[in-house]
Short mmCIF file of C-alpha atoms and ligand atoms in Angstrom, two decimals:
data_model
loop_
_atom_site.label_atom_id
_atom_site.label_comp_id
_atom_site.label_asym_id
_atom_site.label_seq_id
_atom_site.Cartn_x
_atom_site.Cartn_y
_atom_site.Cartn_z
CA MET E 8 -7.97 -15.43 -25.38
CA THR E 9 -5.19 -15.05 -22.85
CA VAL E 10 -6.01 -12.35 -20.37
CA VAL E 11 -3.30 -9.68 -20.15
CA THR E 12 -3.56 -7.00 -17.46
CA ARG E 13 -1.13 -4.30 -16.54
CA PHE E 14 -0.28 -1.95 -13.75
CA ALA E 15 0.81 1.37 -15.21
CA PRO E 16 1.89 3.78 -12.48
CA SER E 17 3.40 7.18 -13.13
CA PRO E 18 6.59 7.36 -11.06
CA THR E 19 5.95 10.79 -9.63
CA GLY E 20 5.68 9.82 -5.95
CA PHE E 21 5.54 6.84 -3.65
CA LEU E 22 3.32 3.83 -4.32
CA HIS E 23 0.13 4.84 -2.56
CA VAL E 24 -2.73 2.80 -1.19
CA GLY E 25 -4.91 3.38 -4.27
CA GLY E 26 -2.14 2.35 -6.65
CA ALA E 27 -1.41 -0.73 -4.60
CA ARG E 28 -5.05 -1.77 -4.78
CA THR E 29 -5.05 -1.23 -8.56
CA ALA E 30 -1.94 -3.38 -8.84
CA LEU E 31 -3.51 -6.06 -6.65
CA PHE E 32 -6.72 -6.20 -8.69
CA ASN E 33 -4.79 -6.46 -11.97
CA TRP E 34 -2.52 -9.10 -10.51
CA LEU E 35 -5.41 -11.13 -9.11
CA TYR E 36 -7.42 -10.98 -12.28
CA ALA E 37 -4.47 -12.13 -14.35
CA ARG E 38 -3.67 -14.96 -11.97
CA HIS E 39 -7.32 -15.93 -11.73
CA ALA E 40 -7.61 -16.14 -15.52
CA LYS E 41 -4.20 -17.82 -15.83
CA GLY E 42 -3.09 -14.86 -17.89
CA LYS E 43 -0.31 -12.34 -17.59
CA PHE E 44 0.23 -9.34 -15.36
CA LEU E 45 2.52 -6.73 -16.89
CA LEU E 46 4.19 -3.71 -15.35
CA ARG E 47 4.61 -0.46 -17.23
CA ILE E 48 6.26 2.58 -15.74
CA GLU E 49 4.63 5.65 -17.27
CA ASP E 50 7.60 7.95 -17.13
CA THR E 51 6.77 10.22 -20.05
CA ASP E 52 6.57 13.24 -17.78
CA ARG E 53 10.33 13.51 -17.48
CA ALA E 54 10.22 16.52 -15.22
CA ARG E 55 8.08 14.84 -12.56
CA SER E 56 9.33 11.25 -12.81
CA THR E 57 12.10 10.20 -10.45
CA GLU E 58 14.36 7.20 -9.95
CA GLU E 59 13.31 7.02 -6.29
CA ALA E 60 9.66 6.81 -7.26
CA VAL E 61 10.42 3.97 -9.68
CA GLN E 62 12.28 2.18 -6.90
CA ALA E 63 9.42 2.82 -4.46
CA ILE E 64 7.03 1.15 -6.92
CA PHE E 65 9.29 -1.89 -7.28
CA ASP E 66 9.77 -2.13 -3.51
CA GLY E 67 6.07 -1.74 -2.80
CA LEU E 68 5.10 -4.44 -5.28
CA GLU E 69 7.76 -6.73 -3.92
CA TRP E 70 6.56 -6.20 -0.36
CA LEU E 71 3.00 -7.01 -1.41
CA ASP E 72 4.33 -10.01 -3.33
CA LEU E 73 2.78 -8.92 -6.63
CA SER E 74 5.26 -10.20 -9.17
CA HIS E 75 4.85 -9.18 -12.78
CA ASP E 76 5.44 -11.23 -15.90
CA GLY E 77 8.09 -10.35 -18.44
CA GLU E 78 10.27 -7.27 -18.52
CA VAL E 79 9.20 -3.95 -17.07
CA VAL E 80 8.18 -1.57 -19.85
CA PHE E 81 9.38 2.01 -19.51
CA GLN E 82 6.96 4.13 -21.49
CA SER E 83 9.56 6.76 -22.37
CA GLU E 84 11.52 4.16 -24.31
CA GLY E 85 8.67 3.86 -26.82
CA ALA E 86 8.68 7.57 -27.70
CA GLU E 87 9.86 7.04 -31.28
CA ARG E 88 7.29 4.39 -31.98
CA HIS E 89 4.56 6.57 -30.45
CA ALA E 90 5.62 9.57 -32.55
CA ALA E 91 5.53 7.42 -35.67
CA LEU E 92 1.93 6.52 -34.89
CA ALA E 93 1.00 10.20 -34.72
CA HIS E 94 2.51 10.66 -38.18
CA GLN E 95 0.69 7.60 -39.42
CA LEU E 96 -2.62 9.13 -38.30
CA LEU E 97 -1.60 12.41 -39.92
CA GLU E 98 -1.01 10.71 -43.26
CA ALA E 99 -4.29 8.85 -42.99
CA GLY E 100 -6.12 12.16 -42.51
CA LYS E 101 -7.07 11.19 -38.95
CA ALA E 102 -4.90 13.83 -37.38
CA TYR E 103 -3.77 17.31 -38.36
CA ARG E 104 -1.16 19.91 -37.60
CA CYS E 105 -2.16 22.81 -35.44
CA TRP E 106 -0.20 26.05 -35.33
CA CYS E 107 -2.03 27.69 -32.48
CA THR E 108 0.20 30.05 -30.53
CA PRO E 109 0.32 29.98 -26.72
CA GLU E 110 -1.45 33.36 -26.81
CA GLU E 111 -4.32 31.98 -28.85
CA LEU E 112 -4.67 29.08 -26.45
CA SER E 113 -4.71 31.27 -23.39
CA GLU E 114 -7.33 33.44 -25.07
CA MET E 115 -9.47 30.33 -25.55
CA ARG E 116 -8.90 29.42 -21.91
CA GLU E 117 -9.86 32.91 -20.73
CA GLN E 118 -13.01 32.90 -22.78
CA ALA E 119 -14.03 29.48 -21.49
CA ARG E 120 -13.44 30.66 -17.94
CA ALA E 121 -15.52 33.79 -18.50
CA GLU E 122 -18.34 31.59 -19.75
CA GLY E 123 -17.91 29.20 -16.86
CA GLN E 124 -17.02 26.39 -19.25
CA ARG E 125 -14.25 23.85 -19.42
CA MET E 126 -11.77 24.83 -22.11
CA LEU E 127 -12.12 22.83 -25.29
CA TYR E 128 -9.80 23.54 -28.21
CA ASP E 129 -11.98 25.11 -30.92
CA ARG E 130 -10.51 23.04 -33.77
CA ARG E 131 -9.43 26.14 -35.68
CA TRP E 132 -6.74 24.30 -37.63
CA ARG E 133 -8.77 21.21 -38.33
CA ASP E 134 -9.92 22.34 -41.74
CA ARG E 135 -7.69 25.31 -42.29
CA ASP E 136 -5.21 25.32 -45.15
CA PRO E 137 -1.70 24.57 -43.84
CA ALA E 138 -0.45 27.06 -46.38
CA GLU E 139 -1.70 29.73 -43.99
CA ALA E 140 0.55 28.44 -41.22
CA PRO E 141 2.77 30.97 -39.50
CA THR E 142 6.48 30.26 -39.99
CA ASP E 143 7.52 31.14 -36.46
CA VAL E 144 5.32 28.59 -34.68
CA ALA E 145 6.26 24.90 -34.38
CA PRO E 146 3.05 22.90 -34.87
CA VAL E 147 1.63 20.14 -32.70
CA ILE E 148 -0.25 17.16 -34.13
CA ARG E 149 -3.84 16.89 -32.97
CA PHE E 150 -6.25 14.03 -33.21
CA LYS E 151 -9.23 14.52 -35.51
CA ALA E 152 -11.80 13.34 -33.03
CA PRO E 153 -15.36 12.57 -34.05
CA VAL E 154 -17.48 15.71 -33.64
CA GLU E 155 -20.93 14.22 -33.55
CA GLY E 156 -22.47 11.29 -31.78
CA GLU E 157 -21.11 9.69 -28.67
CA THR E 158 -18.37 7.40 -27.56
CA VAL E 159 -19.39 4.43 -25.47
CA VAL E 160 -17.07 2.73 -23.04
CA GLU E 161 -18.45 -0.65 -22.09
CA ASP E 162 -17.03 -0.65 -18.62
CA LEU E 163 -16.98 -3.89 -16.68
CA VAL E 164 -17.62 -2.08 -13.40
CA GLN E 165 -19.52 1.06 -14.38
CA GLY E 166 -21.61 -0.44 -17.16
CA ALA E 167 -21.99 1.45 -20.47
CA VAL E 168 -20.48 4.90 -20.03
CA ARG E 169 -21.62 7.28 -22.77
CA VAL E 170 -19.71 10.45 -23.47
CA ALA E 171 -21.02 12.99 -26.00
CA ASN E 172 -18.27 13.59 -28.53
CA ALA E 173 -19.01 17.31 -28.32
CA GLN E 174 -17.53 17.12 -24.80
CA LEU E 175 -14.16 15.96 -26.07
CA ASP E 176 -11.86 18.13 -28.13
CA ASP E 177 -9.09 17.32 -30.58
CA MET E 178 -6.38 16.30 -28.16
CA ILE E 179 -2.71 16.76 -28.86
CA LEU E 180 -0.91 13.58 -29.86
CA LEU E 181 2.51 14.99 -30.59
CA ARG E 182 3.89 18.12 -28.95
CA SER E 183 5.70 20.78 -30.93
CA ASP E 184 9.03 19.34 -29.77
CA GLY E 185 8.07 16.00 -31.32
CA THR E 186 7.38 14.18 -28.04
CA PRO E 187 4.23 12.05 -27.79
CA THR E 188 1.59 12.88 -25.21
CA TYR E 189 0.57 10.60 -22.41
CA MET E 190 -2.76 9.74 -24.05
CA LEU E 191 -1.11 8.52 -27.25
CA SER E 192 1.56 6.56 -25.38
CA VAL E 193 -0.98 4.75 -23.20
CA VAL E 194 -2.99 3.65 -26.23
CA ALA E 195 0.09 2.57 -28.16
CA ASP E 196 1.52 0.64 -25.23
CA ASP E 197 -1.74 -1.02 -24.26
CA HIS E 198 -2.01 -2.22 -27.84
CA ASP E 199 1.62 -3.24 -28.25
CA MET E 200 1.66 -5.07 -24.93
CA GLY E 201 -1.47 -6.96 -25.90
CA VAL E 202 -3.42 -5.68 -22.90
CA THR E 203 -6.88 -7.23 -22.85
CA HIS E 204 -8.12 -5.72 -19.57
CA ALA E 205 -7.26 -2.30 -18.17
CA ILE E 206 -8.28 -2.14 -14.52
CA ARG E 207 -7.64 1.28 -12.97
CA GLY E 208 -9.08 4.10 -10.87
CA ASP E 209 -12.25 5.76 -12.13
CA ASP E 210 -10.40 9.08 -12.36
CA HIS E 211 -9.38 7.69 -15.77
CA LEU E 212 -12.92 7.27 -17.03
CA THR E 213 -12.88 10.35 -19.30
CA ASN E 214 -9.49 9.26 -20.59
CA ALA E 215 -11.07 5.93 -21.48
CA ALA E 216 -13.45 7.65 -23.90
CA ARG E 217 -10.61 9.53 -25.58
CA GLN E 218 -8.45 6.43 -25.64
CA THR E 219 -11.28 4.41 -27.17
CA GLN E 220 -11.55 6.93 -30.00
CA LEU E 221 -7.84 6.72 -30.59
CA PHE E 222 -7.82 2.93 -30.55
CA LEU E 223 -10.56 2.87 -33.16
CA ALA E 224 -8.80 5.47 -35.34
CA LEU E 225 -5.70 3.30 -35.31
CA GLY E 226 -7.80 0.33 -36.36
CA TRP E 227 -7.30 -1.44 -33.06
CA GLN E 228 -9.61 -3.03 -30.55
CA PRO E 229 -9.56 -1.21 -27.19
CA PRO E 230 -9.03 -3.37 -24.10
CA ALA E 231 -11.94 -4.13 -21.83
CA TYR E 232 -11.99 -1.41 -19.19
CA ALA E 233 -12.79 -1.77 -15.52
CA HIS E 234 -12.76 1.52 -13.65
CA ILE E 235 -12.74 1.08 -9.90
CA PRO E 236 -14.20 3.76 -7.61
CA LEU E 237 -11.48 5.65 -5.76
CA ILE E 238 -10.77 5.04 -2.11
CA HIS E 239 -12.17 7.55 0.36
CA GLY E 240 -11.14 8.35 3.92
CA ALA E 241 -13.27 7.46 6.93
CA ASP E 242 -14.92 10.89 6.61
CA GLY E 243 -16.14 10.10 3.11
CA ALA E 244 -13.79 12.51 1.30
CA LYS E 245 -11.35 11.32 -1.35
CA LEU E 246 -8.33 9.76 0.32
CA SER E 247 -5.59 12.33 0.77
CA LYS E 248 -2.57 13.09 2.90
CA ARG E 249 -4.62 14.57 5.67
CA HIS E 250 -6.20 11.14 6.23
CA GLY E 251 -2.79 9.88 7.33
CA ALA E 252 -0.30 7.70 5.57
CA LEU E 253 -0.83 7.12 1.86
CA ALA E 254 2.40 5.33 1.00
CA VAL E 255 2.24 1.56 1.29
CA SER E 256 5.79 1.64 2.66
CA ALA E 257 4.45 3.57 5.66
CA TYR E 258 2.22 0.62 6.53
CA ALA E 259 5.19 -1.72 6.37
CA GLU E 260 6.95 0.60 8.79
CA MET E 261 3.93 0.59 11.10
CA GLY E 262 4.32 -3.17 11.37
CA ILE E 263 1.45 -4.18 9.14
CA LEU E 264 1.93 -7.59 7.54
CA ALA E 265 1.92 -7.62 3.75
CA GLU E 266 -0.72 -10.38 3.70
CA ALA E 267 -2.98 -8.35 5.96
CA MET E 268 -2.50 -5.29 3.78
CA CYS E 269 -3.40 -7.26 0.64
CA ASN E 270 -6.43 -8.79 2.31
CA TYR E 271 -7.53 -5.34 3.43
CA LEU E 272 -6.97 -3.75 0.00
CA LEU E 273 -8.82 -6.60 -1.63
CA ARG E 274 -11.88 -5.92 0.50
CA LEU E 275 -11.74 -2.21 -0.36
CA GLY E 276 -14.13 -2.30 -3.26
CA TRP E 277 -14.36 -6.02 -3.90
CA SER E 278 -16.33 -8.61 -2.00
CA HIS E 279 -17.05 -12.30 -1.86
CA SER E 280 -20.21 -12.71 0.20
CA ASP E 281 -19.35 -11.69 3.75
CA ASP E 282 -15.88 -13.18 3.79
CA GLU E 283 -13.40 -10.99 5.63
CA ILE E 284 -10.33 -13.17 5.91
CA ILE E 285 -9.38 -14.22 2.43
CA SER E 286 -6.11 -15.97 1.70
CA ARG E 287 -4.10 -15.21 -1.43
CA GLN E 288 -5.05 -18.55 -2.85
CA GLN E 289 -8.77 -18.03 -2.26
CA ALA E 290 -8.54 -14.53 -3.70
CA VAL E 291 -6.99 -15.87 -6.90
CA GLU E 292 -9.71 -18.47 -7.10
CA TRP E 293 -12.58 -16.08 -6.46
CA PHE E 294 -11.52 -12.81 -8.06
CA GLU E 295 -14.01 -11.67 -10.70
CA LEU E 296 -14.41 -8.14 -11.99
CA ASP E 297 -18.18 -8.14 -11.62
CA ALA E 298 -17.82 -8.33 -7.86
CA ILE E 299 -16.16 -4.90 -7.76
CA GLY E 300 -18.50 -2.40 -6.12
CA ARG E 301 -19.65 0.81 -7.74
CA SER E 302 -19.43 3.07 -4.74
CA PRO E 303 -16.21 4.31 -3.19
CA ALA E 304 -14.80 2.21 -0.38
CA ARG E 305 -13.68 3.84 2.85
CA PHE E 306 -10.22 3.34 4.21
CA ASP E 307 -10.45 2.49 7.87
CA MET E 308 -7.24 2.11 9.87
CA GLU E 309 -9.05 0.38 12.72
CA ARG E 310 -10.19 -2.41 10.46
CA LEU E 311 -6.78 -2.77 8.90
CA SER E 312 -5.30 -3.02 12.40
CA SER E 313 -7.70 -5.64 13.58
CA LEU E 314 -7.20 -7.64 10.39
CA ASN E 315 -3.48 -7.34 10.98
CA GLY E 316 -3.93 -8.74 14.47
CA ILE E 317 -5.67 -11.76 13.00
CA TYR E 318 -2.83 -12.31 10.53
CA ILE E 319 -0.28 -11.98 13.33
CA ARG E 320 -2.07 -14.65 15.33
CA GLN E 321 -2.18 -16.93 12.30
CA ALA E 322 1.45 -16.44 11.38
CA GLU E 323 3.98 -19.18 11.98
CA ASP E 324 6.49 -18.42 14.69
CA GLY E 325 9.52 -18.69 12.44
CA GLU E 326 8.07 -16.32 9.90
CA LEU E 327 6.97 -13.90 12.59
CA LEU E 328 10.43 -13.87 14.14
CA SER E 329 12.03 -12.89 10.88
CA LEU E 330 9.42 -10.19 10.32
CA LEU E 331 10.04 -8.85 13.81
CA ASN E 332 13.79 -8.75 13.42
CA PRO E 333 14.18 -5.48 11.47
CA HIS E 334 11.71 -3.70 13.76
CA LEU E 335 13.57 -4.99 16.78
CA SER E 336 16.90 -3.81 15.40
CA ARG E 337 15.44 -0.37 14.84
CA LEU E 338 14.06 -0.22 18.37
CA LEU E 339 17.25 -1.49 20.01
CA GLU E 340 19.39 0.58 17.64
CA GLN E 341 21.46 -2.53 16.98
CA GLU E 342 21.04 -6.11 15.84
CA PRO E 343 19.48 -8.18 18.63
CA ASP E 344 21.92 -10.64 20.20
CA PRO E 345 21.12 -14.01 18.54
CA ALA E 346 21.76 -15.77 21.85
CA LEU E 347 18.76 -13.90 23.28
CA MET E 348 16.37 -14.77 20.48
CA PRO E 349 15.04 -17.89 22.26
CA ARG E 350 13.62 -15.50 24.85
CA LEU E 351 11.60 -13.79 22.15
CA GLU E 352 10.51 -17.12 20.79
CA ARG E 353 9.23 -18.14 24.21
CA LEU E 354 7.31 -14.90 24.59
CA LEU E 355 5.77 -15.12 21.12
CA PRO E 356 2.54 -16.93 22.07
CA SER E 357 1.79 -14.26 24.65
CA LEU E 358 2.80 -11.37 22.38
CA LYS E 359 0.66 -12.73 19.58
CA THR E 360 -2.55 -12.80 21.55
CA ARG E 361 -2.79 -9.07 21.95
CA ALA E 362 -0.72 -7.41 19.23
CA LYS E 363 -2.20 -5.34 16.42
CA ASN E 364 1.12 -4.76 14.70
CA LEU E 365 4.77 -5.75 14.77
CA ILE E 366 5.87 -2.50 16.43
CA GLU E 367 3.70 -3.17 19.47
CA MET E 368 5.16 -6.66 19.64
CA VAL E 369 8.78 -5.52 19.69
CA GLU E 370 7.98 -2.77 22.18
CA ASN E 371 6.42 -5.35 24.48
CA ALA E 372 9.44 -7.59 24.02
CA GLN E 373 12.14 -4.95 24.37
CA PHE E 374 12.79 -5.81 28.04
CA LEU E 375 14.09 -9.22 26.99
CA PHE E 376 17.11 -7.63 25.34
CA LEU E 377 18.06 -5.02 27.92
CA GLN E 378 21.36 -4.90 29.78
CA THR E 379 21.24 -5.60 33.49
CA PRO E 380 21.00 -4.13 36.00
CA LEU E 381 17.91 -2.67 34.37
CA VAL E 382 17.30 1.02 34.16
CA LEU E 383 13.87 1.37 35.74
CA ASP E 384 11.31 3.79 34.42
CA GLU E 385 9.86 6.43 36.72
CA ILE E 386 6.81 4.50 37.92
CA ALA E 387 8.83 1.33 38.37
CA VAL E 388 11.18 3.27 40.64
CA LYS E 389 8.20 4.40 42.72
CA ILE E 390 6.82 0.89 42.97
CA LEU E 391 10.13 -0.52 44.03
CA ASN E 392 10.19 1.36 47.33
CA PRO E 393 12.07 -0.16 50.28
CA GLU E 394 9.02 -2.19 51.30
CA SER E 395 8.68 -3.71 47.82
CA GLN E 396 12.40 -4.33 47.59
CA GLU E 397 12.06 -6.34 50.77
CA ILE E 398 9.21 -8.35 49.25
CA ILE E 399 11.35 -9.09 46.19
CA SER E 400 14.30 -10.20 48.25
CA GLU E 401 12.11 -12.62 50.20
CA LEU E 402 10.35 -13.86 47.10
CA LEU E 403 13.72 -14.46 45.50
CA ILE E 404 14.59 -16.94 48.25
CA GLU E 405 11.37 -18.86 47.52
CA LEU E 406 11.88 -18.85 43.77
CA GLU E 407 15.46 -20.05 44.05
CA LYS E 408 14.12 -23.18 45.71
CA LEU E 409 11.88 -24.02 42.75
CA GLY E 410 12.75 -27.18 40.88
CA SER E 411 10.83 -26.40 37.73
CA TRP E 412 10.41 -23.09 35.96
CA GLU E 413 6.98 -23.47 34.42
CA GLU E 414 3.81 -21.46 34.53
CA GLU E 415 2.08 -23.73 37.01
CA SER E 416 4.90 -23.99 39.51
CA LEU E 417 5.71 -20.29 39.23
CA GLU E 418 2.12 -19.29 39.81
CA LEU E 419 1.83 -21.63 42.75
CA ALA E 420 5.01 -20.26 44.29
CA VAL E 421 4.12 -16.58 43.84
CA ARG E 422 0.56 -17.01 45.06
CA GLY E 423 1.71 -19.14 47.98
CA PHE E 424 4.23 -16.45 48.89
CA ALA E 425 1.57 -13.72 48.76
CA ASP E 426 -0.84 -15.77 50.87
CA SER E 427 1.76 -16.59 53.47
CA ARG E 428 2.30 -12.89 54.05
CA SER E 429 -1.37 -11.93 53.69
CA LEU E 430 -0.48 -9.78 50.69
CA LYS E 431 -2.77 -9.18 47.75
CA MET E 432 -1.41 -10.71 44.55
CA GLY E 433 -0.91 -7.23 43.05
CA LYS E 434 1.36 -6.24 45.93
CA VAL E 435 3.73 -8.96 44.79
CA ALA E 436 3.13 -8.98 41.05
CA GLN E 437 3.70 -5.25 40.53
CA PRO E 438 7.18 -5.12 42.09
CA LEU E 439 7.95 -8.42 40.41
CA ARG E 440 7.06 -6.96 37.02
CA ALA E 441 9.00 -3.78 37.71
CA SER E 442 12.06 -5.79 38.74
CA LEU E 443 11.96 -8.06 35.70
CA THR E 444 11.05 -5.55 32.99
CA GLY E 445 11.89 -2.13 34.42
CA LYS E 446 8.32 -1.11 33.64
CA THR E 447 4.81 -1.41 35.01
CA VAL E 448 3.21 -2.63 31.81
CA SER E 449 4.26 -5.92 30.27
CA PRO E 450 2.94 -9.24 29.04
CA GLY E 451 1.60 -11.57 31.74
CA ILE E 452 4.03 -11.86 34.61
CA PHE E 453 4.48 -15.64 34.34
CA ASP E 454 5.00 -15.36 30.59
CA VAL E 455 7.68 -12.79 31.36
CA MET E 456 9.42 -15.13 33.80
CA ILE E 457 9.32 -18.05 31.41
CA ALA E 458 10.56 -15.98 28.49
CA LEU E 459 13.48 -14.61 30.48
CA GLY E 460 14.25 -18.06 31.86
CA ARG E 461 15.24 -19.04 35.34
CA GLU E 462 18.75 -17.69 35.47
CA GLU E 463 17.99 -14.29 33.98
CA SER E 464 14.85 -13.85 36.09
CA LEU E 465 16.65 -14.68 39.32
CA GLY E 466 19.51 -12.41 38.26
CA ARG E 467 17.20 -9.45 37.71
CA LEU E 468 15.44 -10.06 41.02
CA GLY E 469 18.85 -10.35 42.65
CA ASP E 470 19.74 -6.88 41.36
CA ILE E 471 16.76 -5.46 43.25
CA ALA E 472 17.30 -7.62 46.34
CA ALA E 473 20.88 -6.33 46.52
CA ARG E 474 19.49 -2.86 47.26
CA VAL E 475 18.03 -4.05 50.56
CA SER E 476 20.39 -2.88 53.25
N1 LIG G 27 -0.26 6.29 -15.23
C1 LIG G 27 -1.58 6.41 -14.77
C2 LIG G 27 -1.59 6.70 -13.29
O1 LIG G 27 -0.60 6.48 -12.62
C3 LIG G 27 -2.41 5.17 -15.04
C4 LIG G 27 -2.79 5.05 -16.44
C5 LIG G 27 -3.62 3.84 -16.75
O2 LIG G 27 -3.75 2.94 -15.90
O3 LIG G 27 -4.11 3.78 -17.87
O4 LIG G 27 -2.59 7.16 -12.79
#
């Protein structure tokens, strides 16, 4: 059997963290089993589905590098086929027309509420003679669900999930305007697309029982289900907006690497012994559904950040530079000058060692791209008082004499200069940093000098020295 999985988002908002994890698990399982991973956009709710949301799903999957096989299926395009199935069930006596009026339904709802119950349709048209149907009500088609016994979903994560059939009512398959309901469309599509494994959030567990009944009524085999516990916030409550960003695109904007995000999502609910850093290739090799946990995983930004730092340190320089580029452009409000990119490349080893995300990296590198003379920030202005300006102008003379512009010679020169004037290293390094970067916080001072290069460094120091009267 070829394994076929699918990701079936409803395009009613951005691609959120939970959806991304569902997509990842389906993708991994398909790749692991050398099967297929299909994408279905569940756009049957025309009022709530938007083009932007569809695009956000495509963009999110592309960012995470989760490519699907075959054409994208748009659920709405199958409406006719789905409606035909409802009629097929009707003819087979497995569905029936219901002429309940909205008033009758709200009465049922009211009564259920008064009794503190969930509303279940009371099946009043199930056995009633259609000859009694009112002429001014357009009927819906309802599923003739089993009344007794139970429906068992053999879930690959949750185990056998038993639902008493008395808990499930006769759901609508076809609305009075002839449009199929979501539940019917999902079953029809999962069958038609040959889905063998449906991996999704456990908020769909009750649906799975209803869908199983419908599969069986249609004479089809339901897919194997794997319902994954939802993601919770650090406080243990279901992940929601108040926990911070939910859209995967927001993490891209925060400078999280896609590989780090995938690694993090993978570990949210799935484990392989104590492994934390798991490459895509290893994940494909190891991913089994029985290693999905049964309790909700907690989303923890700190852990994502530290994982991201690890991925940044592992990344190749060339790749990192191209990832940094759009963030840099945004920060500088223009494309960085390509002639200055070697500066960034030289600073990369130092930037890498401390960064938790790409934004921090470009912020720490911004000084490389600034126009001179630099505009100093407030504290840098304070540091560069007349006394410090004097120190810089004297240090400049020493540095100009240097034959080589390398960490060792620079350090020797700066320390030697400080010693010769009985100054503490900080007394020299602080004004030096302020002169070179315009700020008081920066990567290591010698890394800064090397990244800027000899000419630019001396030029920036010269700008400060020129202030000495
Ligand atoms: N469209 C559903 C959702 O976005 C998923 C349905 C399914 O996976 O069966 O929650």
